[in-house]
Amino acid sequence: MNGRLILSLLLLTASVVSFSQEKSPRKSKKHDAAITEKGLIKVSVMYPFAEGKTFNMEYYETKHMPMVAGFLGSNLVKYTIEKGLGSGIPNQPLPYMAIGTFYVKSLTEYQAAIAPNRDAIRADFANYTSIAPVILVSEVVR
Amino acid sequence: MNGRLILSLLLLTASVVSFSQEKSPRKSKKHDAAITEKGLIKVSVMYPFAEGKTFNMEYYETKHMPMVAGFLGSNLVKYTIEKGLGSGIPNQPLPYMAIGTFYVKSLTEYQAAIAPNRDAIRADFANYTSIAPVILVSEVVR
C-alpha cells in the first residue's frame, strides 16, 4: 500500500517535472527567436543583375561565403545566401542575381575583422563572379 | 488496491505522454530552424535612398507591414523589417533607406493574395514614404 502510494507520488512528480521541462525550453526558444535578429547588424552583399554577367552559386556557397564567415568569429550570428528569381514588379528586370548576408552583433568588430582580409576576399571574387557588388549595412528593426 | 494500480498506470501514461510531447516539438522546432528558411521565397520590398525622400519607419512597422502580412494567411512564414544605415563601400551613398521582407512558402499563393489588395497597399504608400520601391523575389539557398 505504502509502496504504491510512493510510486504514485513519484510518477506525479515525474510528470510535473516533465511538464515544466517541456514548458521552459519552448519559452526560452521563443524568447531567443524574438530577440536574436532584432537589433542585429546585417551586412548584405548584393550582386546586381546585368546582361552577360555571371555568378557561380555553387562556388559562392561552398567556398567564398564560408571563407568570409571564418574571418568573423563569434561576432557572426548567422549568414544567409539567396538567389534572385525575378522582379516583383511587371516588366522590371531582376534587381539582383544573388545576395549574401552576414548578421553580426557589432559593425565595428565586423570592419576590424574584414580589414586585414580585404585583399583575400577581393581576390576570390574572380572565382565566382564578374559583378561588382553593392553593399548595404542595415539594422534589423523586426 | 485496484484503484491505486489504475492511478499508477494513469500517471505512468501521463508522464510518458508528457515526455513524448516534450520531445517532439523540440525535435520539430530544430528541424524547422534548419529547414524553415532554406527553399522559402523572399519578397523584399526595398526603398532606395535619395536626397529629399522620406520614410516613416514607425508607420511602416506598426501599420503598413502588419496590414500586408494580414493578407498573406498561412503562406507567410515570417516577415522582417530593416533600416538602412550606410553603404559598406567607402564614399558610396546609402543604397536603401528601408527593406521589408516577406518569407513565403509559395510565390503563386503570394501573388494570388496580393492581387485583390494591390490598390489598398499602394494607397497606403503615401502614408509613410515618397519613395517608389524596388521589389526582389528570391529563393533562400541557405
mmCIF file of C-alpha atoms in Angstrom:
data_model
loop_
_atom_site.group_PDB
_atom_site.id
_atom_site.type_symbol
_atom_site.label_atom_id
_atom_site.label_comp_id
_atom_site.label_asym_id
_atom_site.label_seq_id
_atom_site.Cartn_x
_atom_site.Cartn_y
_atom_site.Cartn_z
ATOM 1 C CA MET A 1 0.000 0.000 0.000
ATOM 2 C CA ASN A 2 2.688 2.429 1.105
ATOM 3 C CA GLY A 3 4.820 1.369 -1.853
ATOM 4 C CA ARG A 4 2.029 2.073 -4.288
ATOM 5 C CA LEU A 5 1.438 5.488 -2.690
ATOM 6 C CA ILE A 6 5.125 6.376 -3.011
ATOM 7 C CA LEU A 7 5.134 5.129 -6.603
ATOM 8 C CA SER A 8 2.086 7.271 -7.389
ATOM 9 C CA LEU A 9 3.721 10.323 -5.861
ATOM 10 C CA LEU A 10 6.943 9.667 -7.732
ATOM 11 C CA LEU A 11 5.102 9.365 -11.006
ATOM 12 C CA LEU A 12 3.113 12.501 -10.240
ATOM 13 C CA THR A 13 6.357 14.348 -9.524
ATOM 14 C CA ALA A 14 7.913 12.945 -12.679
ATOM 15 C CA SER A 15 5.030 14.123 -14.804
ATOM 16 C CA VAL A 16 5.100 17.600 -13.200
ATOM 17 C CA VAL A 17 8.862 17.904 -13.725
ATOM 18 C CA SER A 18 8.485 16.639 -17.239
ATOM 19 C CA PHE A 19 5.729 19.185 -17.851
ATOM 20 C CA SER A 20 7.768 22.093 -16.541
ATOM 21 C CA GLN A 21 10.797 20.989 -18.554
ATOM 22 C CA GLU A 22 8.589 20.892 -21.552
ATOM 23 C CA LYS A 23 7.472 24.473 -20.953
ATOM 24 C CA SER A 24 10.758 26.191 -20.212
ATOM 25 C CA PRO A 25 12.844 25.288 -23.296
ATOM 26 C CA ARG A 26 9.950 26.216 -25.516
ATOM 27 C CA LYS A 27 9.617 29.555 -23.793
ATOM 28 C CA SER A 28 13.324 30.298 -24.000
ATOM 29 C CA LYS A 29 13.415 29.240 -27.653
ATOM 30 C CA LYS A 30 10.564 31.592 -28.411
ATOM 31 C CA HIS A 31 12.352 34.319 -26.493
ATOM 32 C CA ASP A 32 15.554 33.673 -28.437
ATOM 33 C CA ALA A 33 13.785 33.661 -31.762
ATOM 34 C CA ALA A 34 12.179 37.023 -30.995
ATOM 35 C CA ILE A 35 15.390 38.627 -29.739
ATOM 36 C CA THR A 36 18.074 37.040 -31.909
ATOM 37 C CA GLU A 37 17.583 39.120 -35.022
ATOM 38 C CA LYS A 38 16.141 42.392 -33.697
ATOM 39 C CA GLY A 39 18.954 44.907 -33.180
ATOM 40 C CA LEU A 40 21.498 42.865 -35.144
ATOM 41 C CA ILE A 41 23.506 44.469 -37.920
ATOM 42 C CA LYS A 42 23.114 42.993 -41.412
ATOM 43 C CA VAL A 43 25.844 43.382 -43.981
ATOM 44 C CA SER A 44 24.201 42.483 -47.295
ATOM 45 C CA VAL A 45 26.463 41.937 -50.279
ATOM 46 C CA MET A 46 24.187 42.336 -53.291
ATOM 47 C CA TYR A 47 25.168 41.342 -56.841
ATOM 48 C CA PRO A 48 23.184 43.426 -59.381
ATOM 49 C CA PHE A 49 21.914 41.612 -62.434
ATOM 50 C CA ALA A 50 23.161 42.760 -65.823
ATOM 51 C CA GLU A 51 23.156 41.046 -69.238
ATOM 52 C CA GLY A 52 26.254 38.924 -69.740
ATOM 53 C CA LYS A 53 27.346 38.936 -66.094
ATOM 54 C CA THR A 54 27.996 35.606 -64.434
ATOM 55 C CA PHE A 55 27.618 34.229 -60.933
ATOM 56 C CA ASN A 56 28.651 30.752 -59.778
ATOM 57 C CA MET A 57 26.331 29.974 -56.885
ATOM 58 C CA GLU A 58 27.993 26.670 -56.055
ATOM 59 C CA TYR A 59 31.423 28.254 -55.552
ATOM 60 C CA TYR A 60 29.851 31.138 -53.639
ATOM 61 C CA GLU A 61 28.039 28.786 -51.263
ATOM 62 C CA THR A 62 30.770 26.225 -50.719
ATOM 63 C CA LYS A 63 33.938 28.375 -50.855
ATOM 64 C CA HIS A 64 33.541 32.147 -50.749
ATOM 65 C CA MET A 65 30.899 32.634 -48.054
ATOM 66 C CA PRO A 66 32.407 30.047 -45.649
ATOM 67 C CA MET A 67 35.814 31.765 -46.082
ATOM 68 C CA VAL A 68 34.463 35.211 -45.192
ATOM 69 C CA ALA A 69 32.334 33.780 -42.374
ATOM 70 C CA GLY A 70 35.506 32.204 -40.999
ATOM 71 C CA PHE A 71 37.064 35.652 -40.542
ATOM 72 C CA LEU A 72 34.200 36.898 -38.365
ATOM 73 C CA GLY A 73 34.450 34.687 -35.278
ATOM 74 C CA SER A 74 31.818 34.922 -32.549
ATOM 75 C CA ASN A 75 30.621 38.319 -33.801
ATOM 76 C CA LEU A 76 28.834 36.407 -36.600
ATOM 77 C CA VAL A 77 25.365 35.248 -35.525
ATOM 78 C CA LYS A 78 24.460 33.663 -38.862
ATOM 79 C CA TYR A 79 24.815 34.151 -42.583
ATOM 80 C CA THR A 80 22.345 33.597 -45.374
ATOM 81 C CA ILE A 81 22.501 33.253 -49.159
ATOM 82 C CA GLU A 82 19.686 33.977 -51.569
ATOM 83 C CA LYS A 83 19.333 33.551 -55.318
ATOM 84 C CA GLY A 84 17.478 36.231 -57.278
ATOM 85 C CA LEU A 85 14.487 34.875 -59.219
ATOM 86 C CA GLY A 86 12.848 37.992 -60.604
ATOM 87 C CA SER A 87 11.463 41.420 -60.020
ATOM 88 C CA GLY A 88 8.209 41.692 -58.107
ATOM 89 C CA ILE A 89 7.166 44.483 -60.481
ATOM 90 C CA PRO A 90 5.978 43.503 -64.010
ATOM 91 C CA ASN A 91 8.350 44.429 -66.875
ATOM 92 C CA GLN A 92 11.178 45.338 -64.499
ATOM 93 C CA PRO A 93 14.495 43.457 -64.770
ATOM 94 C CA LEU A 94 15.773 41.201 -61.992
ATOM 95 C CA PRO A 95 17.381 43.589 -59.452
ATOM 96 C CA TYR A 96 19.999 41.162 -58.033
ATOM 97 C CA MET A 97 21.376 37.798 -59.117
ATOM 98 C CA ALA A 98 22.404 36.871 -55.591
ATOM 99 C CA ILE A 99 22.718 38.310 -52.092
ATOM 100 C CA GLY A 100 24.942 37.087 -49.270
ATOM 101 C CA THR A 101 24.173 38.460 -45.809
ATOM 102 C CA PHE A 102 26.149 38.429 -42.571
ATOM 103 C CA TYR A 103 24.183 39.005 -39.356
ATOM 104 C CA VAL A 104 26.634 40.415 -36.808
ATOM 105 C CA LYS A 105 26.440 41.850 -33.295
ATOM 106 C CA SER A 106 28.900 44.681 -33.888
ATOM 107 C CA LEU A 107 29.674 46.616 -37.066
ATOM 108 C CA THR A 108 32.977 47.879 -35.625
ATOM 109 C CA GLU A 109 34.097 44.311 -34.928
ATOM 110 C CA TYR A 110 32.983 43.257 -38.408
ATOM 111 C CA GLN A 111 35.045 46.015 -40.014
ATOM 112 C CA ALA A 112 38.078 45.201 -37.838
ATOM 113 C CA ALA A 113 37.853 41.523 -38.834
ATOM 114 C CA ILE A 114 37.410 42.222 -42.554
ATOM 115 C CA ALA A 115 40.106 44.928 -42.960
ATOM 116 C CA PRO A 116 43.173 42.628 -42.782
ATOM 117 C CA ASN A 117 41.449 40.119 -45.104
ATOM 118 C CA ARG A 118 40.069 42.505 -47.715
ATOM 119 C CA ASP A 119 42.638 41.568 -50.365
ATOM 120 C CA ALA A 120 41.957 37.837 -49.967
ATOM 121 C CA ILE A 121 38.209 38.440 -50.203
ATOM 122 C CA ARG A 122 38.514 40.623 -53.315
ATOM 123 C CA ALA A 123 40.954 38.241 -54.988
ATOM 124 C CA ASP A 124 38.343 35.489 -54.616
ATOM 125 C CA PHE A 125 35.625 37.475 -56.484
ATOM 126 C CA ALA A 126 37.023 36.438 -59.891
ATOM 127 C CA ASN A 127 36.490 32.776 -58.927
ATOM 128 C CA TYR A 128 32.700 33.115 -58.950
ATOM 129 C CA THR A 129 31.506 36.373 -60.483
ATOM 130 C CA SER A 130 32.114 39.231 -62.906
ATOM 131 C CA ILE A 131 29.744 41.523 -60.963
ATOM 132 C CA ALA A 132 30.863 44.369 -58.675
ATOM 133 C CA PRO A 133 28.616 44.089 -55.615
ATOM 134 C CA VAL A 134 26.637 46.797 -53.816
ATOM 135 C CA ILE A 135 26.877 46.581 -50.027
ATOM 136 C CA LEU A 136 24.121 47.623 -47.645
ATOM 137 C CA VAL A 137 24.683 47.924 -43.907
ATOM 138 C CA SER A 138 21.350 47.853 -42.080
ATOM 139 C CA GLU A 139 19.843 47.249 -38.653
ATOM 140 C CA VAL A 140 17.162 44.634 -38.021
ATOM 141 C CA VAL A 141 14.104 46.557 -36.771
ATOM 142 C CA ARG A 142 11.942 43.448 -36.562
ATOM 143 C CA MET B 1 -5.614 -1.631 -4.315
ATOM 144 C CA ASN B 2 -7.083 -1.859 -7.786
ATOM 145 C CA GLY B 3 -7.757 1.906 -7.700
ATOM 146 C CA ARG B 4 -4.159 2.637 -6.789
ATOM 147 C CA LEU B 5 -2.905 0.386 -9.554
ATOM 148 C CA ILE B 6 -5.090 2.178 -12.090
ATOM 149 C CA LEU B 7 -3.933 5.532 -10.725
ATOM 150 C CA SER B 8 -0.309 4.448 -11.031
ATOM 151 C CA LEU B 9 -0.846 3.314 -14.596
ATOM 152 C CA LEU B 10 -2.635 6.544 -15.454
ATOM 153 C CA LEU B 11 0.213 8.600 -14.037
ATOM 154 C CA LEU B 12 2.757 6.461 -15.830
ATOM 155 C CA THR B 13 0.849 7.006 -19.063
ATOM 156 C CA ALA B 14 0.592 10.729 -18.354
ATOM 157 C CA SER B 15 4.314 11.064 -17.774
ATOM 158 C CA VAL B 16 5.136 9.087 -20.924
ATOM 159 C CA VAL B 17 2.743 11.199 -22.974
ATOM 160 C CA SER B 18 4.140 14.326 -21.402
ATOM 161 C CA PHE B 19 7.685 13.144 -22.158
ATOM 162 C CA SER B 20 6.914 12.381 -25.764
ATOM 163 C CA GLN B 21 5.166 15.709 -26.156
ATOM 164 C CA GLU B 22 8.238 17.336 -24.748
ATOM 165 C CA LYS B 23 10.471 15.634 -27.271
ATOM 166 C CA SER B 24 8.508 16.026 -30.453
ATOM 167 C CA PRO B 25 8.029 19.820 -30.538
ATOM 168 C CA ARG B 26 11.692 20.309 -29.727
ATOM 169 C CA LYS B 27 12.733 17.994 -32.494
ATOM 170 C CA SER B 28 10.377 19.550 -34.987
ATOM 171 C CA LYS B 29 11.487 23.040 -33.911
ATOM 172 C CA LYS B 30 15.107 22.118 -34.531
ATOM 173 C CA HIS B 31 14.140 20.588 -37.820
ATOM 174 C CA ASP B 32 12.188 23.737 -38.670
ATOM 175 C CA ALA B 33 15.067 26.038 -37.747
ATOM 176 C CA ALA B 34 17.388 24.228 -40.145
ATOM 177 C CA ILE B 35 14.825 23.880 -42.900
ATOM 178 C CA THR B 36 12.476 26.823 -42.332
ATOM 179 C CA GLU B 37 14.350 29.361 -44.381
ATOM 180 C CA LYS B 38 16.081 27.192 -46.975
ATOM 181 C CA GLY B 39 13.846 26.917 -50.032
ATOM 182 C CA LEU B 40 11.489 29.665 -48.908
ATOM 183 C CA ILE B 41 10.658 32.521 -51.234
ATOM 184 C CA LYS B 42 11.581 36.025 -50.075
ATOM 185 C CA VAL B 43 9.732 39.035 -51.415
ATOM 186 C CA SER B 44 11.931 42.007 -50.497
ATOM 187 C CA VAL B 45 10.419 45.461 -50.866
ATOM 188 C CA MET B 46 13.421 47.805 -50.990
ATOM 189 C CA TYR B 47 13.185 51.590 -50.672
ATOM 190 C CA PRO B 48 16.158 53.253 -52.445
ATOM 191 C CA PHE B 49 17.725 56.208 -50.703
ATOM 192 C CA ALA B 50 17.659 59.569 -52.493
ATOM 193 C CA GLU B 51 18.135 63.121 -51.209
ATOM 194 C CA GLY B 52 14.882 64.656 -50.024
ATOM 195 C CA LYS B 53 12.942 61.374 -49.920
ATOM 196 C CA THR B 54 11.164 60.478 -46.692
ATOM 197 C CA PHE B 55 10.341 57.237 -44.900
ATOM 198 C CA ASN B 56 8.305 56.936 -41.686
ATOM 199 C CA MET B 57 9.587 53.760 -40.038
ATOM 200 C CA GLU B 58 7.083 53.882 -37.193
ATOM 201 C CA TYR B 59 4.079 53.887 -39.534
ATOM 202 C CA TYR B 60 5.706 51.212 -41.695
ATOM 203 C CA GLU B 61 6.314 48.919 -38.725
ATOM 204 C CA THR B 62 3.033 49.426 -36.888
ATOM 205 C CA LYS B 63 0.540 49.886 -39.758
ATOM 206 C CA HIS B 64 1.728 49.083 -43.286
ATOM 207 C CA MET B 65 3.640 45.828 -42.789
ATOM 208 C CA PRO B 66 1.043 44.278 -40.425
ATOM 209 C CA MET B 67 -1.685 45.169 -42.975
ATOM 210 C CA VAL B 68 0.123 43.434 -45.859
ATOM 211 C CA ALA B 69 1.100 40.481 -43.644
ATOM 212 C CA GLY B 70 -2.599 40.123 -42.783
ATOM 213 C CA PHE B 71 -3.412 39.450 -46.451
ATOM 214 C CA LEU B 72 -0.987 36.522 -46.687
ATOM 215 C CA GLY B 73 -2.504 33.964 -44.290
ATOM 216 C CA SER B 74 -0.658 30.734 -43.564
ATOM 217 C CA ASN B 75 1.542 31.121 -46.656
ATOM 218 C CA LEU B 76 3.521 33.729 -44.671
ATOM 219 C CA VAL B 77 6.256 32.126 -42.574
ATOM 220 C CA LYS B 78 7.603 35.393 -41.176
ATOM 221 C CA TYR B 79 8.331 38.973 -42.128
ATOM 222 C CA THR B 80 11.237 41.221 -41.272
ATOM 223 C CA ILE B 81 11.972 44.939 -41.382
ATOM 224 C CA GLU B 82 15.405 46.525 -41.636
ATOM 225 C CA LYS B 83 16.584 50.123 -41.546
ATOM 226 C CA GLY B 84 19.420 51.180 -43.862
ATOM 227 C CA LEU B 85 22.427 52.597 -42.004
ATOM 228 C CA GLY B 86 25.002 53.057 -44.744
ATOM 229 C CA SER B 87 26.912 51.625 -47.625
ATOM 230 C CA GLY B 88 29.556 49.049 -46.870
ATOM 231 C CA ILE B 89 31.761 50.641 -49.548
ATOM 232 C CA PRO B 90 33.560 53.927 -48.689
ATOM 233 C CA ASN B 91 32.238 57.047 -50.475
ATOM 234 C CA GLN B 92 29.183 55.228 -51.799
ATOM 235 C CA PRO B 93 25.712 56.525 -50.861
ATOM 236 C CA LEU B 94 23.308 54.513 -48.706
ATOM 237 C CA PRO B 95 21.681 52.017 -51.135
ATOM 238 C CA TYR B 96 18.322 51.631 -49.323
ATOM 239 C CA MET B 97 16.553 53.536 -46.538
ATOM 240 C CA ALA B 98 14.495 50.519 -45.542
ATOM 241 C CA ILE B 99 13.622 46.980 -46.619
ATOM 242 C CA GLY B 100 10.550 44.961 -45.693
ATOM 243 C CA THR B 101 10.698 41.228 -46.459
ATOM 244 C CA PHE B 102 8.012 38.553 -46.589
ATOM 245 C CA TYR B 103 9.172 34.930 -46.301
ATOM 246 C CA VAL B 104 6.525 32.789 -48.004
ATOM 247 C CA LYS B 105 6.136 29.138 -48.957
ATOM 248 C CA SER B 106 4.587 29.778 -52.359
ATOM 249 C CA LEU B 107 5.085 32.688 -54.757
ATOM 250 C CA THR B 108 1.889 31.806 -56.642
ATOM 251 C CA GLU B 109 -0.136 31.973 -53.425
ATOM 252 C CA TYR B 110 1.568 35.236 -52.510
ATOM 253 C CA GLN B 111 0.636 36.783 -55.855
ATOM 254 C CA ALA B 112 -2.947 35.495 -55.593
ATOM 255 C CA ALA B 113 -3.295 37.008 -52.108
ATOM 256 C CA ILE B 114 -1.795 40.378 -53.058
ATOM 257 C CA ALA B 115 -3.625 40.898 -56.394
ATOM 258 C CA PRO B 116 -7.067 41.785 -54.942
ATOM 259 C CA ASN B 117 -5.414 44.063 -52.336
ATOM 260 C CA ARG B 118 -2.926 45.865 -54.567
ATOM 261 C CA ASP B 119 -4.884 49.141 -54.608
ATOM 262 C CA ALA B 120 -5.173 49.237 -50.805
ATOM 263 C CA ILE B 121 -1.433 48.533 -50.459
ATOM 264 C CA ARG B 122 -0.451 51.216 -52.974
ATOM 265 C CA ALA B 123 -2.852 53.768 -51.477
ATOM 266 C CA ASP B 124 -1.096 53.297 -48.131
ATOM 267 C CA PHE B 125 2.376 54.175 -49.558
ATOM 268 C CA ALA B 126 1.690 57.921 -49.286
ATOM 269 C CA ASN B 127 1.143 57.487 -45.525
ATOM 270 C CA TYR B 128 4.797 56.624 -44.895
ATOM 271 C CA THR B 129 7.034 57.306 -47.899
ATOM 272 C CA SER B 130 7.705 59.304 -51.051
ATOM 273 C CA ILE B 131 9.944 56.530 -52.446
ATOM 274 C CA ALA B 132 8.945 54.105 -55.210
ATOM 275 C CA PRO B 133 10.228 50.708 -54.050
ATOM 276 C CA VAL B 134 12.220 48.105 -55.962
ATOM 277 C CA ILE B 135 10.990 44.539 -55.402
ATOM 278 C CA LEU B 136 13.218 41.479 -55.458
ATOM 279 C CA VAL B 137 11.813 37.956 -55.488
ATOM 280 C CA SER B 138 14.475 35.487 -54.392
ATOM 281 C CA GLU B 139 14.897 31.976 -53.075
ATOM 282 C CA VAL B 140 16.699 31.201 -49.817
ATOM 283 C CA VAL B 141 19.679 28.995 -50.764
ATOM 284 C CA ARG B 142 20.959 28.837 -47.189
#
